[in-house]
XYZ file of N, CA, C and O in Angstrom:
392
model
N 12.938 -6.469 -0.072
C 12.381 -5.125 -0.137
C 13.028 -4.265 0.946
O 13.115 -4.665 2.091
N 13.505 -3.085 0.566
C 14.125 -2.156 1.510
C 13.032 -1.367 2.226
O 12.153 -0.812 1.597
N 13.081 -1.352 3.545
C 12.143 -0.564 4.335
C 12.881 0.676 4.810
O 13.954 0.567 5.395
N 12.312 1.849 4.553
C 12.966 3.081 4.966
C 12.730 3.339 6.440
O 11.716 2.952 6.997
N 13.691 3.990 7.056
C 13.544 4.390 8.445
C 12.754 5.681 8.501
O 12.573 6.362 7.476
N 12.294 6.056 9.697
C 11.562 7.301 9.857
C 12.435 8.469 9.420
O 11.980 9.375 8.729
N 13.713 8.439 9.778
C 14.624 9.524 9.394
C 14.712 9.626 7.862
O 14.689 10.702 7.302
N 14.817 8.484 7.191
C 14.864 8.497 5.731
C 13.561 9.029 5.156
O 13.560 9.812 4.213
N 12.434 8.618 5.733
C 11.141 9.079 5.232
C 10.961 10.569 5.418
O 10.310 11.219 4.617
N 11.536 11.124 6.474
C 11.404 12.555 6.702
C 12.132 13.346 5.627
O 11.801 14.486 5.369
N 13.121 12.734 4.974
C 13.846 13.433 3.921
C 13.175 13.262 2.565
O 13.555 13.906 1.605
N 12.174 12.398 2.476
C 11.449 12.185 1.232
C 10.382 13.262 1.111
O 9.648 13.516 2.055
N 10.267 13.919 -0.055
C 9.218 14.932 -0.210
C 7.842 14.333 0.087
O 7.581 13.169 -0.203
N 6.973 15.139 0.652
C 5.642 14.665 1.040
C 4.884 14.068 -0.133
O 4.083 13.164 0.037
N 5.136 14.562 -1.327
C 4.431 14.049 -2.507
C 4.716 12.570 -2.716
O 3.938 11.871 -3.340
N 5.827 12.087 -2.178
C 6.195 10.697 -2.354
C 5.771 9.824 -1.193
O 6.053 8.638 -1.180
N 5.098 10.396 -0.180
C 4.686 9.616 0.977
C 3.452 8.800 0.629
O 2.413 9.327 0.281
N 3.607 7.515 0.671
C 2.481 6.596 0.519
C 2.701 5.470 1.513
O 3.837 5.169 1.883
N 1.640 4.865 1.920
C 1.770 3.729 2.822
C 2.286 2.538 2.024
O 1.881 2.312 0.894
N 3.199 1.786 2.608
C 3.741 0.611 1.932
C 2.675 -0.466 1.855
O 1.686 -0.451 2.593
N 2.916 -1.435 0.973
C 1.981 -2.555 0.873
C 1.848 -3.265 2.210
O 0.758 -3.645 2.617
N 2.982 -3.465 2.908
C 2.921 -4.131 4.208
C 2.102 -3.320 5.203
O 1.314 -3.867 5.963
N 2.279 -1.991 5.193
C 1.511 -1.154 6.114
C 0.038 -1.213 5.759
O -0.819 -1.239 6.631
N -0.255 -1.236 4.459
C -1.660 -1.320 4.048
C -2.287 -2.627 4.503
O -3.458 -2.677 4.837
N -1.497 -3.684 4.558
C -2.009 -4.971 5.028
C -1.935 -5.077 6.541
O -2.485 -5.996 7.122
N -1.211 -4.154 7.181
C -1.084 -4.199 8.631
C -0.183 -5.310 9.116
O -0.309 -5.754 10.241
N 0.769 -5.746 8.282
C 1.587 -6.892 8.663
C 2.892 -6.517 9.335
O 3.544 -7.371 9.912
N 3.295 -5.254 9.268
C 4.574 -4.889 9.868
C 4.402 -3.922 11.019
O 5.369 -3.382 11.524
N 3.185 -3.693 11.431
C 2.931 -2.673 12.430
C 3.446 -3.013 13.814
O 3.660 -4.168 14.155
N 3.632 -1.983 14.583
C 4.009 -2.144 15.980
C 2.794 -2.654 16.749
O 1.666 -2.354 16.397
N 3.056 -3.379 17.802
C 1.965 -3.827 18.649
C 1.494 -2.630 19.471
O 2.208 -2.131 20.317
N 0.324 -2.132 19.171
C -0.245 -0.993 19.895
C -1.662 -1.344 20.295
O -2.321 -2.125 19.629
N -2.100 -0.728 21.334
C -3.461 -0.885 21.788
C -4.395 -0.287 20.735
O -4.255 0.876 20.370
N -5.344 -1.068 20.253
C -6.228 -0.594 19.188
C -7.097 0.581 19.641
O -7.454 1.424 18.832
N -7.412 0.643 20.925
C -8.172 1.803 21.426
C -7.330 3.065 21.334
O -7.832 4.125 20.966
N -6.039 2.962 21.649
C -5.156 4.125 21.552
C -4.965 4.543 20.097
O -4.960 5.736 19.790
N -4.828 3.572 19.215
C -4.706 3.886 17.792
C -5.943 4.652 17.331
O -5.839 5.659 16.633
N -7.110 4.162 17.718
C -8.363 4.817 17.325
C -8.405 6.244 17.859
O -8.792 7.175 17.138
N -8.012 6.440 19.109
C -7.993 7.795 19.689
C -7.023 8.688 18.932
O -7.320 9.859 18.672
N -5.852 8.142 18.589
C -4.864 8.921 17.842
C -5.413 9.333 16.480
O -5.265 10.484 16.062
N -6.051 8.402 15.780
C -6.614 8.716 14.470
C -7.717 9.758 14.604
O -7.772 10.722 13.829
N -8.602 9.596 15.584
C -9.677 10.577 15.793
C -9.100 11.959 16.084
O -9.590 12.959 15.561
N -8.073 12.006 16.919
C -7.443 13.297 17.236
C -6.849 13.925 15.972
O -7.058 15.116 15.708
N -6.134 13.122 15.189
C -5.546 13.645 13.955
C -6.622 14.115 12.975
O -6.458 15.154 12.327
N -7.715 13.375 12.878
C -8.819 13.806 11.994
C -9.368 15.154 12.449
O -9.666 16.023 11.625
N -9.493 15.331 13.740
C -10.001 16.590 14.297
C -9.030 17.731 13.993
O -9.439 18.798 13.545
N -7.748 17.498 14.241
C -6.742 18.553 14.099
C -6.463 18.887 12.642
O -6.444 20.069 12.263
N -6.253 17.880 11.819
C -5.848 18.112 10.425
C -6.902 18.916 9.683
O -6.570 19.747 8.829
N -8.149 18.740 10.032
C -9.209 19.495 9.350
C -9.249 20.957 9.781
O -9.953 21.761 9.180
N -8.457 21.316 10.798
C -8.518 22.680 11.346
C -7.183 23.438 11.327
O -7.137 24.581 11.733
N -6.111 22.805 10.879
C -4.807 23.464 10.982
C -4.458 24.252 9.726
O -5.063 24.079 8.668
N -3.458 25.103 9.886
C -2.869 25.816 8.755
C -1.376 25.936 9.032
O -0.916 25.688 10.145
N -0.631 26.342 8.031
C 0.812 26.505 8.208
C 1.122 27.652 9.156
O 2.221 27.746 9.687
N 0.146 28.537 9.389
C 0.355 29.680 10.279
C 0.224 29.303 11.752
O 0.535 30.110 12.617
N -0.229 28.086 12.036
C -0.357 27.639 13.423
C 1.020 27.496 14.056
O 2.034 27.417 13.379
N 1.042 27.444 15.359
C 2.306 27.362 16.083
C 3.048 26.052 15.904
O 4.248 25.985 16.096
N 2.357 24.983 15.533
C 2.993 23.681 15.365
C 3.245 23.466 13.870
O 2.318 23.553 13.070
N 4.476 23.179 13.485
C 4.773 23.023 12.052
C 4.071 21.804 11.446
O 3.807 20.810 12.138
N 3.813 21.879 10.153
C 3.163 20.772 9.457
C 4.015 19.500 9.528
O 3.469 18.396 9.530
N 5.322 19.659 9.630
C 6.205 18.485 9.715
C 5.912 17.655 10.973
O 6.063 16.428 10.966
N 5.481 18.325 12.050
C 5.107 17.602 13.267
C 3.912 16.694 12.983
O 3.897 15.518 13.362
N 2.914 17.240 12.294
C 1.709 16.457 12.001
C 2.036 15.329 11.022
O 1.479 14.234 11.125
N 2.975 15.574 10.099
C 3.396 14.515 9.179
C 3.997 13.353 9.979
O 3.680 12.198 9.742
N 4.839 13.673 10.951
C 5.458 12.594 11.738
C 4.426 11.867 12.590
O 4.529 10.650 12.789
N 3.423 12.577 13.078
C 2.352 11.911 13.844
C 1.575 10.940 12.962
O 1.260 9.817 13.372
N 1.254 11.375 11.745
C 0.526 10.496 10.817
C 1.383 9.286 10.468
O 0.893 8.146 10.455
N 2.659 9.499 10.201
C 3.549 8.391 9.887
C 3.649 7.417 11.060
O 3.663 6.210 10.859
N 3.695 7.949 12.259
C 3.768 7.103 13.445
C 2.545 6.194 13.546
O 2.666 4.990 13.797
N 1.379 6.759 13.352
C 0.145 5.960 13.407
C 0.120 4.951 12.263
O -0.323 3.820 12.437
N 0.632 5.342 11.097
C 0.602 4.435 9.941
C 1.463 3.199 10.157
O 1.253 2.188 9.504
N 2.427 3.279 11.065
C 3.299 2.136 11.339
C 2.681 1.137 12.309
O 3.215 0.049 12.493
N 1.579 1.506 12.923
C 0.903 0.605 13.862
C 0.146 -0.476 13.084
O -0.108 -0.343 11.896
N -0.186 -1.535 13.772
C -0.969 -2.603 13.155
C -2.411 -2.123 13.033
O -3.134 -2.049 14.021
N -2.800 -1.763 11.832
C -4.118 -1.171 11.606
C -5.060 -2.145 10.922
O -4.638 -3.011 10.165
N -6.341 -1.945 11.171
C -7.374 -2.678 10.434
C -7.666 -1.892 9.159
O -7.328 -0.706 9.061
N -8.271 -2.513 8.152
C -8.481 -1.830 6.869
C -9.159 -0.460 6.962
O -8.742 0.478 6.274
N -10.168 -0.309 7.805
C -10.841 0.992 7.896
C -9.901 2.062 8.449
O -9.946 3.222 8.019
N -9.036 1.683 9.375
C -8.066 2.636 9.918
C -7.013 2.989 8.873
O -6.585 4.136 8.785
N -6.612 2.027 8.085
C -5.645 2.277 7.013
C -6.185 3.329 6.062
O -5.480 4.269 5.688
N -7.446 3.188 5.673
C -8.063 4.173 4.754
C -8.119 5.552 5.401
O -7.851 6.562 4.744
N -8.471 5.606 6.670
C -8.557 6.900 7.366
C -7.192 7.563 7.464
O -7.050 8.767 7.257
N -6.164 6.781 7.769
C -4.810 7.332 7.865
C -4.345 7.814 6.486
O -3.709 8.860 6.368
N -4.675 7.080 5.440
C -4.311 7.522 4.089
C -5.008 8.836 3.751
O -4.405 9.736 3.169
N -6.280 8.984 4.138
C -6.993 10.256 3.911
C -6.337 11.395 4.685
O -6.217 12.517 4.185
N -5.905 11.113 5.909
C -5.197 12.127 6.696
C -3.907 12.537 5.991
O -3.593 13.725 5.896
N -3.181 11.561 5.502
C -1.934 11.845 4.797
C -2.206 12.693 3.559
O -1.489 13.664 3.281
N -3.242 12.345 2.829
C -3.601 13.110 1.626
C -3.997 14.540 1.973
O -3.598 15.485 1.289
N -4.777 14.706 3.032
C -5.215 16.046 3.451
C -4.021 16.888 3.889
O -3.916 18.080 3.549
N -3.109 16.286 4.635
C -1.929 17.020 5.068
C -1.042 17.365 3.875
O -0.492 18.461 3.796
N -0.928 16.455 2.939
C -0.144 16.731 1.729
C -0.709 17.957 0.998
O 0.044 18.815 0.541
N -2.031 18.037 0.913
C -2.652 19.197 0.265
C -2.264 20.492 0.985
O -1.983 21.514 0.344
N -2.241 20.455 2.316
C -1.808 21.631 3.083
C -0.340 21.948 2.815
O 0.031 23.113 2.648
N 0.482 20.910 2.792
C 1.917 21.109 2.555
C 2.158 21.756 1.190
O 2.963 22.675 1.069
N 1.440 21.294 0.189
C 1.581 21.855 -1.157
C 1.081 23.304 -1.173
O 1.747 24.189 -1.716
N -0.055 23.542 -0.569
C -0.642 24.897 -0.552
C 0.279 25.902 0.101
O 0.412 27.017 -0.370
N 0.934 25.511 1.184
C 1.741 26.475 1.938
C 3.197 26.545 1.483
O 3.935 27.354 2.000
N 3.583 25.749 0.507
C 4.925 25.857 -0.050
C 5.006 26.961 -1.093
O 6.063 27.354 -1.503
N 3.871 27.439 -1.544
C 3.839 28.494 -2.574
C 4.297 29.801 -2.042
O 4.274 30.180 -0.973
């Protein structure tokens, strides 16, 4: 199975961003402190629910933050939360491309 690099993933349209099976199982993640992962997810949940394309930080920045967290070794509940974040950001990306 070919694993894409972050650079390759950044060139993939957001509509095609999904977590890989390995990421969903948490088997290929980076070794990260689970407390830091939780803080990162909580921060992203807080921010993503409040941002717009008119904000000073581009949506692509938030996409890379979500992708970064998705590469960590996550537990199932965190995987679901990160997928919801990705879905919410995708909705923003689609809305602001019009």
